[in-house]
Amino acid sequence: MKDTKGDFGLGKEIDDAILLDSCGLPNDAQLHITGLNNHNGNISLEVRLIYVVQQKTGLPLFFRYVPGNIIDATTVKRTIEEMKGLGINTKFALLDSGYYNGSNADVLIDSGISFISRVGTNHAIYKNAISELRGKLESQENLVKHNGRVYYIIDSKVKIGKLKNREAYGYLCLDTTMRYEKQKHINARLADEDVSDAELYESMQQAGLFMLICTRKVEKQFLLGLYFTRNQIEEIFKIGKSSGKMLPICVESEETFRGHLMFTFMSTVITKILMDKLLNTGLSPEILFSILKYQVVQIFPEYLLTSEPVKRMNDIFKLFNIKCPETIPYKATADELQRMGAAECG
């Protein structure tokens, strides 16, 4: 795959960067790996699928699964250790807030892995940043433009880890577009609810805010570009659940389930490679295969004879640097030879 990502000021350290996230796979089959999960009030029986994606290419590297009732934050150490056992080493990780806690920070740092993670709004680091930095945030020196949107970012040193003895960098960020959307929602609440002035002020102050922490100093102009590469793993899950056919799960044994996940992993990788290659062509993998399915062959005892490709087929072959041969060496099977004989007799 072609490397299309910058180094975000991190140099070669970003070459081995990974994205780590998980998604739930609803599964009504009564397997021991199925667990009861409560996600934002939605309760379901599911398996938790953990994917690791290479940041540089956006391609899946590795997957594992755990019962649906296991919390994401408890899986980091085992995931890192299993990857090491398979020879997959990394120097930088991008995590969602569900994976961040003091213990995981210690695990990653002790493993020599720098990381960037979003911090949940209930975390002390976030609350302290609001208290100490919110009033200083909206100033010209903190303004950052990214992807057509305006942000304010202010950085500070923070202490992380289980004992809060590890030094890192905290970035309190304000997305002005998201603030506007959330403030509209807050205003709509006023018509239906009796909201106190204190609650209203706090909600308005926090609208559009989020916080990132990183064990490396990252310049503000690179920070959002680096963190939002996490969207690649969301894309992978989307591909996996649609073209990759992760769902629905209709299996009765863990062995079958494991095989199902391996096939969906391979199909997701192939689909992602095709999507990247077809970018800006107006084609999708579905359209590509709907065109190429009419490229057929005739079977002869010693070779295959291909049909003449039409222009759209040739355009696809050229895109992938493929030359369609007139014949392909092939040894017909006994069944095929028998059918040929029957056809000649007919």
PDB file of N, CA and C in Angstrom, residues 187-248:
ATOM      1  N   ASN A 187     -30.363  25.236  23.912  1.00  0.00           N
ATOM      2  CA  ASN A 187     -31.449  26.219  23.808  1.00  0.00           C
ATOM      3  C   ASN A 187     -32.800  25.539  23.642  1.00  0.00           C
ATOM      4  N   ALA A 188     -32.825  24.422  22.897  1.00  0.00           N
ATOM      5  CA  ALA A 188     -34.080  23.694  22.705  1.00  0.00           C
ATOM      6  C   ALA A 188     -34.573  23.110  24.020  1.00  0.00           C
ATOM      7  N   ARG A 189     -33.642  22.735  24.915  1.00  0.00           N
ATOM      8  CA  ARG A 189     -34.040  22.186  26.217  1.00  0.00           C
ATOM      9  C   ARG A 189     -34.770  23.207  27.069  1.00  0.00           C
ATOM     10  N   LEU A 190     -34.402  24.461  26.897  1.00  0.00           N
ATOM     11  CA  LEU A 190     -34.987  25.510  27.742  1.00  0.00           C
ATOM     12  C   LEU A 190     -36.493  25.610  27.586  1.00  0.00           C
ATOM     13  N   ALA A 191     -36.998  25.228  26.407  1.00  0.00           N
ATOM     14  CA  ALA A 191     -38.437  25.303  26.169  1.00  0.00           C
ATOM     15  C   ALA A 191     -39.202  24.223  26.916  1.00  0.00           C
ATOM     16  N   ASP A 192     -38.517  23.111  27.259  1.00  0.00           N
ATOM     17  CA  ASP A 192     -39.203  21.970  27.869  1.00  0.00           C
ATOM     18  C   ASP A 192     -38.779  21.690  29.303  1.00  0.00           C
ATOM     19  N   GLU A 193     -37.638  22.216  29.727  1.00  0.00           N
ATOM     20  CA  GLU A 193     -37.124  21.884  31.051  1.00  0.00           C
ATOM     21  C   GLU A 193     -36.797  23.144  31.849  1.00  0.00           C
ATOM     22  N   ASP A 194     -36.856  22.999  33.157  1.00  0.00           N
ATOM     23  CA  ASP A 194     -36.475  24.085  34.051  1.00  0.00           C
ATOM     24  C   ASP A 194     -34.999  23.927  34.378  1.00  0.00           C
ATOM     25  N   VAL A 195     -34.149  24.608  33.632  1.00  0.00           N
ATOM     26  CA  VAL A 195     -32.706  24.487  33.786  1.00  0.00           C
ATOM     27  C   VAL A 195     -32.192  25.651  34.612  1.00  0.00           C
ATOM     28  N   SER A 196     -31.429  25.332  35.668  1.00  0.00           N
ATOM     29  CA  SER A 196     -30.891  26.393  36.524  1.00  0.00           C
ATOM     30  C   SER A 196     -29.825  27.184  35.780  1.00  0.00           C
ATOM     31  N   ASP A 197     -29.592  28.412  36.240  1.00  0.00           N
ATOM     32  CA  ASP A 197     -28.579  29.253  35.600  1.00  0.00           C
ATOM     33  C   ASP A 197     -27.199  28.610  35.684  1.00  0.00           C
ATOM     34  N   ALA A 198     -26.890  27.978  36.834  1.00  0.00           N
ATOM     35  CA  ALA A 198     -25.578  27.351  37.009  1.00  0.00           C
ATOM     36  C   ALA A 198     -25.406  26.190  36.042  1.00  0.00           C
ATOM     37  N   GLU A 199     -26.447  25.356  35.912  1.00  0.00           N
ATOM     38  CA  GLU A 199     -26.370  24.219  34.993  1.00  0.00           C
ATOM     39  C   GLU A 199     -26.271  24.708  33.553  1.00  0.00           C
ATOM     40  N   LEU A 200     -27.036  25.745  33.231  1.00  0.00           N
ATOM     41  CA  LEU A 200     -27.015  26.301  31.876  1.00  0.00           C
ATOM     42  C   LEU A 200     -25.627  26.847  31.537  1.00  0.00           C
ATOM     43  N   TYR A 201     -25.027  27.584  32.482  1.00  0.00           N
ATOM     44  CA  TYR A 201     -23.714  28.180  32.243  1.00  0.00           C
ATOM     45  C   TYR A 201     -22.662  27.085  32.043  1.00  0.00           C
ATOM     46  N   GLU A 202     -22.697  26.054  32.894  1.00  0.00           N
ATOM     47  CA  GLU A 202     -21.727  24.969  32.770  1.00  0.00           C
ATOM     48  C   GLU A 202     -21.869  24.248  31.435  1.00  0.00           C
ATOM     49  N   SER A 203     -23.117  24.000  31.024  1.00  0.00           N
ATOM     50  CA  SER A 203     -23.348  23.319  29.747  1.00  0.00           C
ATOM     51  C   SER A 203     -22.853  24.155  28.576  1.00  0.00           C
ATOM     52  N   MET A 204     -23.099  25.461  28.637  1.00  0.00           N
ATOM     53  CA  MET A 204     -22.659  26.336  27.554  1.00  0.00           C
ATOM     54  C   MET A 204     -21.132  26.417  27.505  1.00  0.00           C
ATOM     55  N   GLN A 205     -20.476  26.417  28.665  1.00  0.00           N
ATOM     56  CA  GLN A 205     -19.033  26.496  28.716  1.00  0.00           C
ATOM     57  C   GLN A 205     -18.365  25.238  28.172  1.00  0.00           C
ATOM     58  N   GLN A 206     -19.004  24.085  28.367  1.00  0.00           N
ATOM     59  CA  GLN A 206     -18.394  22.825  27.953  1.00  0.00           C
ATOM     60  C   GLN A 206     -18.827  22.367  26.566  1.00  0.00           C
ATOM     61  N   ALA A 207     -19.765  23.064  25.955  1.00  0.00           N
ATOM     62  CA  ALA A 207     -20.230  22.674  24.619  1.00  0.00           C
ATOM     63  C   ALA A 207     -19.075  22.712  23.623  1.00  0.00           C
ATOM     64  N   GLY A 208     -18.838  21.602  22.943  1.00  0.00           N
ATOM     65  CA  GLY A 208     -17.792  21.523  21.923  1.00  0.00           C
ATOM     66  C   GLY A 208     -16.406  21.233  22.447  1.00  0.00           C
ATOM     67  N   LEU A 209     -16.272  21.044  23.770  1.00  0.00           N
ATOM     68  CA  LEU A 209     -14.959  20.782  24.347  1.00  0.00           C
ATOM     69  C   LEU A 209     -14.625  19.294  24.331  1.00  0.00           C
ATOM     70  N   PHE A 210     -13.360  18.973  24.149  1.00  0.00           N
ATOM     71  CA  PHE A 210     -12.856  17.627  24.359  1.00  0.00           C
ATOM     72  C   PHE A 210     -11.381  17.746  24.718  1.00  0.00           C
ATOM     73  N   MET A 211     -10.833  16.691  25.269  1.00  0.00           N
ATOM     74  CA  MET A 211      -9.440  16.748  25.700  1.00  0.00           C
ATOM     75  C   MET A 211      -8.668  15.537  25.218  1.00  0.00           C
ATOM     76  N   LEU A 212      -7.458  15.786  24.759  1.00  0.00           N
ATOM     77  CA  LEU A 212      -6.537  14.743  24.331  1.00  0.00           C
ATOM     78  C   LEU A 212      -5.310  14.765  25.239  1.00  0.00           C
ATOM     79  N   ILE A 213      -4.756  13.594  25.483  1.00  0.00           N
ATOM     80  CA  ILE A 213      -3.474  13.517  26.171  1.00  0.00           C
ATOM     81  C   ILE A 213      -2.512  12.734  25.294  1.00  0.00           C
ATOM     82  N   CYS A 214      -1.249  13.107  25.380  1.00  0.00           N
ATOM     83  CA  CYS A 214      -0.230  12.445  24.558  1.00  0.00           C
ATOM     84  C   CYS A 214       1.064  12.376  25.348  1.00  0.00           C
ATOM     85  N   THR A 215       1.765  11.265  25.223  1.00  0.00           N
ATOM     86  CA  THR A 215       3.039  11.124  25.920  1.00  0.00           C
ATOM     87  C   THR A 215       4.169  11.819  25.179  1.00  0.00           C
ATOM     88  N   ARG A 216       3.895  12.283  23.973  1.00  0.00           N
ATOM     89  CA  ARG A 216       4.856  13.052  23.195  1.00  0.00           C
ATOM     90  C   ARG A 216       4.313  14.456  22.977  1.00  0.00           C
ATOM     91  N   LYS A 217       5.207  15.428  22.925  1.00  0.00           N
ATOM     92  CA  LYS A 217       4.809  16.790  22.597  1.00  0.00           C
ATOM     93  C   LYS A 217       4.484  16.859  21.106  1.00  0.00           C
ATOM     94  N   VAL A 218       3.261  17.272  20.788  1.00  0.00           N
ATOM     95  CA  VAL A 218       2.821  17.393  19.399  1.00  0.00           C
ATOM     96  C   VAL A 218       2.422  18.839  19.153  1.00  0.00           C
ATOM     97  N   GLU A 219       2.938  19.431  18.094  1.00  0.00           N
ATOM     98  CA  GLU A 219       2.580  20.800  17.773  1.00  0.00           C
ATOM     99  C   GLU A 219       1.090  20.889  17.449  1.00  0.00           C
ATOM    100  N   LYS A 220       0.486  22.007  17.828  1.00  0.00           N
ATOM    101  CA  LYS A 220      -0.964  22.158  17.692  1.00  0.00           C
ATOM    102  C   LYS A 220      -1.434  21.956  16.259  1.00  0.00           C
ATOM    103  N   GLN A 221      -0.635  22.419  15.282  1.00  0.00           N
ATOM    104  CA  GLN A 221      -1.078  22.314  13.889  1.00  0.00           C
ATOM    105  C   GLN A 221      -1.106  20.868  13.394  1.00  0.00           C
ATOM    106  N   PHE A 222      -0.398  19.955  14.115  1.00  0.00           N
ATOM    107  CA  PHE A 222      -0.391  18.548  13.733  1.00  0.00           C
ATOM    108  C   PHE A 222      -1.345  17.701  14.565  1.00  0.00           C
ATOM    109  N   LEU A 223      -1.761  18.200  15.714  1.00  0.00           N
ATOM    110  CA  LEU A 223      -2.464  17.382  16.703  1.00  0.00           C
ATOM    111  C   LEU A 223      -3.743  16.762  16.160  1.00  0.00           C
ATOM    112  N   LEU A 224      -4.617  17.567  15.576  1.00  0.00           N
ATOM    113  CA  LEU A 224      -5.914  17.053  15.142  1.00  0.00           C
ATOM    114  C   LEU A 224      -5.774  16.114  13.946  1.00  0.00           C
ATOM    115  N   GLY A 225      -4.855  16.443  13.033  1.00  0.00           N
ATOM    116  CA  GLY A 225      -4.616  15.548  11.902  1.00  0.00           C
ATOM    117  C   GLY A 225      -4.167  14.181  12.367  1.00  0.00           C
ATOM    118  N   LEU A 226      -3.317  14.167  13.403  1.00  0.00           N
ATOM    119  CA  LEU A 226      -2.853  12.896  13.964  1.00  0.00           C
ATOM    120  C   LEU A 226      -3.994  12.145  14.628  1.00  0.00           C
ATOM    121  N   TYR A 227      -4.710  12.811  15.515  1.00  0.00           N
ATOM    122  CA  TYR A 227      -5.751  12.103  16.265  1.00  0.00           C
ATOM    123  C   TYR A 227      -6.878  11.622  15.361  1.00  0.00           C
ATOM    124  N   PHE A 228      -7.283  12.442  14.395  1.00  0.00           N
ATOM    125  CA  PHE A 228      -8.422  12.066  13.563  1.00  0.00           C
ATOM    126  C   PHE A 228      -8.094  10.984  12.540  1.00  0.00           C
ATOM    127  N   THR A 229      -6.829  10.551  12.472  1.00  0.00           N
ATOM    128  CA  THR A 229      -6.574   9.358  11.667  1.00  0.00           C
ATOM    129  C   THR A 229      -7.263   8.146  12.293  1.00  0.00           C
ATOM    130  N   ARG A 230      -7.718   8.298  13.547  1.00  0.00           N
ATOM    131  CA  ARG A 230      -8.503   7.240  14.181  1.00  0.00           C
ATOM    132  C   ARG A 230      -9.755   6.904  13.379  1.00  0.00           C
ATOM    133  N   ASN A 231     -10.225   7.866  12.572  1.00  0.00           N
ATOM    134  CA  ASN A 231     -11.416   7.603  11.765  1.00  0.00           C
ATOM    135  C   ASN A 231     -11.218   6.413  10.841  1.00  0.00           C
ATOM    136  N   GLN A 232      -9.956   6.084  10.558  1.00  0.00           N
ATOM    137  CA  GLN A 232      -9.688   4.937   9.683  1.00  0.00           C
ATOM    138  C   GLN A 232     -10.229   3.637  10.273  1.00  0.00           C
ATOM    139  N   ILE A 233     -10.135   3.502  11.585  1.00  0.00           N
ATOM    140  CA  ILE A 233     -10.602   2.252  12.183  1.00  0.00           C
ATOM    141  C   ILE A 233     -12.127   2.195  12.194  1.00  0.00           C
ATOM    142  N   GLU A 234     -12.780   3.362  12.289  1.00  0.00           N
ATOM    143  CA  GLU A 234     -14.236   3.382  12.154  1.00  0.00           C
ATOM    144  C   GLU A 234     -14.642   2.938  10.748  1.00  0.00           C
ATOM    145  N   GLU A 235     -13.848   3.373   9.759  1.00  0.00           N
ATOM    146  CA  GLU A 235     -14.112   2.967   8.378  1.00  0.00           C
ATOM    147  C   GLU A 235     -13.948   1.459   8.221  1.00  0.00           C
ATOM    148  N   ILE A 236     -12.924   0.906   8.889  1.00  0.00           N
ATOM    149  CA  ILE A 236     -12.685  -0.536   8.797  1.00  0.00           C
ATOM    150  C   ILE A 236     -13.864  -1.313   9.368  1.00  0.00           C
ATOM    151  N   PHE A 237     -14.385  -0.899  10.518  1.00  0.00           N
ATOM    152  CA  PHE A 237     -15.535  -1.581  11.094  1.00  0.00           C
ATOM    153  C   PHE A 237     -16.757  -1.460  10.176  1.00  0.00           C
ATOM    154  N   LYS A 238     -16.894  -0.306   9.547  1.00  0.00           N
ATOM    155  CA  LYS A 238     -18.029  -0.110   8.635  1.00  0.00           C
ATOM    156  C   LYS A 238     -17.916  -1.047   7.433  1.00  0.00           C
ATOM    157  N   ILE A 239     -16.701  -1.149   6.884  1.00  0.00           N
ATOM    158  CA  ILE A 239     -16.469  -2.064   5.758  1.00  0.00           C
ATOM    159  C   ILE A 239     -16.725  -3.503   6.202  1.00  0.00           C
ATOM    160  N   GLY A 240     -16.186  -3.859   7.373  1.00  0.00           N
ATOM    161  CA  GLY A 240     -16.321  -5.225   7.856  1.00  0.00           C
ATOM    162  C   GLY A 240     -17.758  -5.652   8.051  1.00  0.00           C
ATOM    163  N   LYS A 241     -18.589  -4.725   8.520  1.00  0.00           N
ATOM    164  CA  LYS A 241     -19.984  -5.073   8.788  1.00  0.00           C
ATOM    165  C   LYS A 241     -20.837  -5.066   7.529  1.00  0.00           C
ATOM    166  N   SER A 242     -20.349  -4.437   6.477  1.00  0.00           N
ATOM    167  CA  SER A 242     -21.121  -4.419   5.219  1.00  0.00           C
ATOM    168  C   SER A 242     -20.485  -5.369   4.217  1.00  0.00           C
ATOM    169  N   SER A 243     -19.466  -4.900   3.505  1.00  0.00           N
ATOM    170  CA  SER A 243     -18.827  -5.750   2.488  1.00  0.00           C
ATOM    171  C   SER A 243     -18.134  -6.958   3.102  1.00  0.00           C
ATOM    172  N   GLY A 244     -17.597  -6.799   4.330  1.00  0.00           N
ATOM    173  CA  GLY A 244     -16.891  -7.903   4.968  1.00  0.00           C
ATOM    174  C   GLY A 244     -17.785  -8.978   5.528  1.00  0.00           C
ATOM    175  N   LYS A 245     -19.096  -8.684   5.646  1.00  0.00           N
ATOM    176  CA  LYS A 245     -20.101  -9.675   6.092  1.00  0.00           C
ATOM    177  C   LYS A 245     -19.837 -10.196   7.505  1.00  0.00           C
ATOM    178  N   MET A 246     -19.369  -9.312   8.421  1.00  0.00           N
ATOM    179  CA  MET A 246     -19.216  -9.733   9.815  1.00  0.00           C
ATOM    180  C   MET A 246     -20.550 -10.145  10.427  1.00  0.00           C
ATOM    181  N   LEU A 247     -21.594  -9.449  10.022  1.00  0.00           N
ATOM    182  CA  LEU A 247     -22.928  -9.704  10.564  1.00  0.00           C
ATOM    183  C   LEU A 247     -23.858 -10.163   9.453  1.00  0.00           C
ATOM    184  N   PRO A 248     -24.879 -10.961   9.758  1.00  0.00           N
ATOM    185  CA  PRO A 248     -25.178 -11.507  11.079  1.00  0.00           C
ATOM    186  C   PRO A 248     -24.299 -12.720  11.400  1.00  0.00           C
TER     187      PRO A 248
END
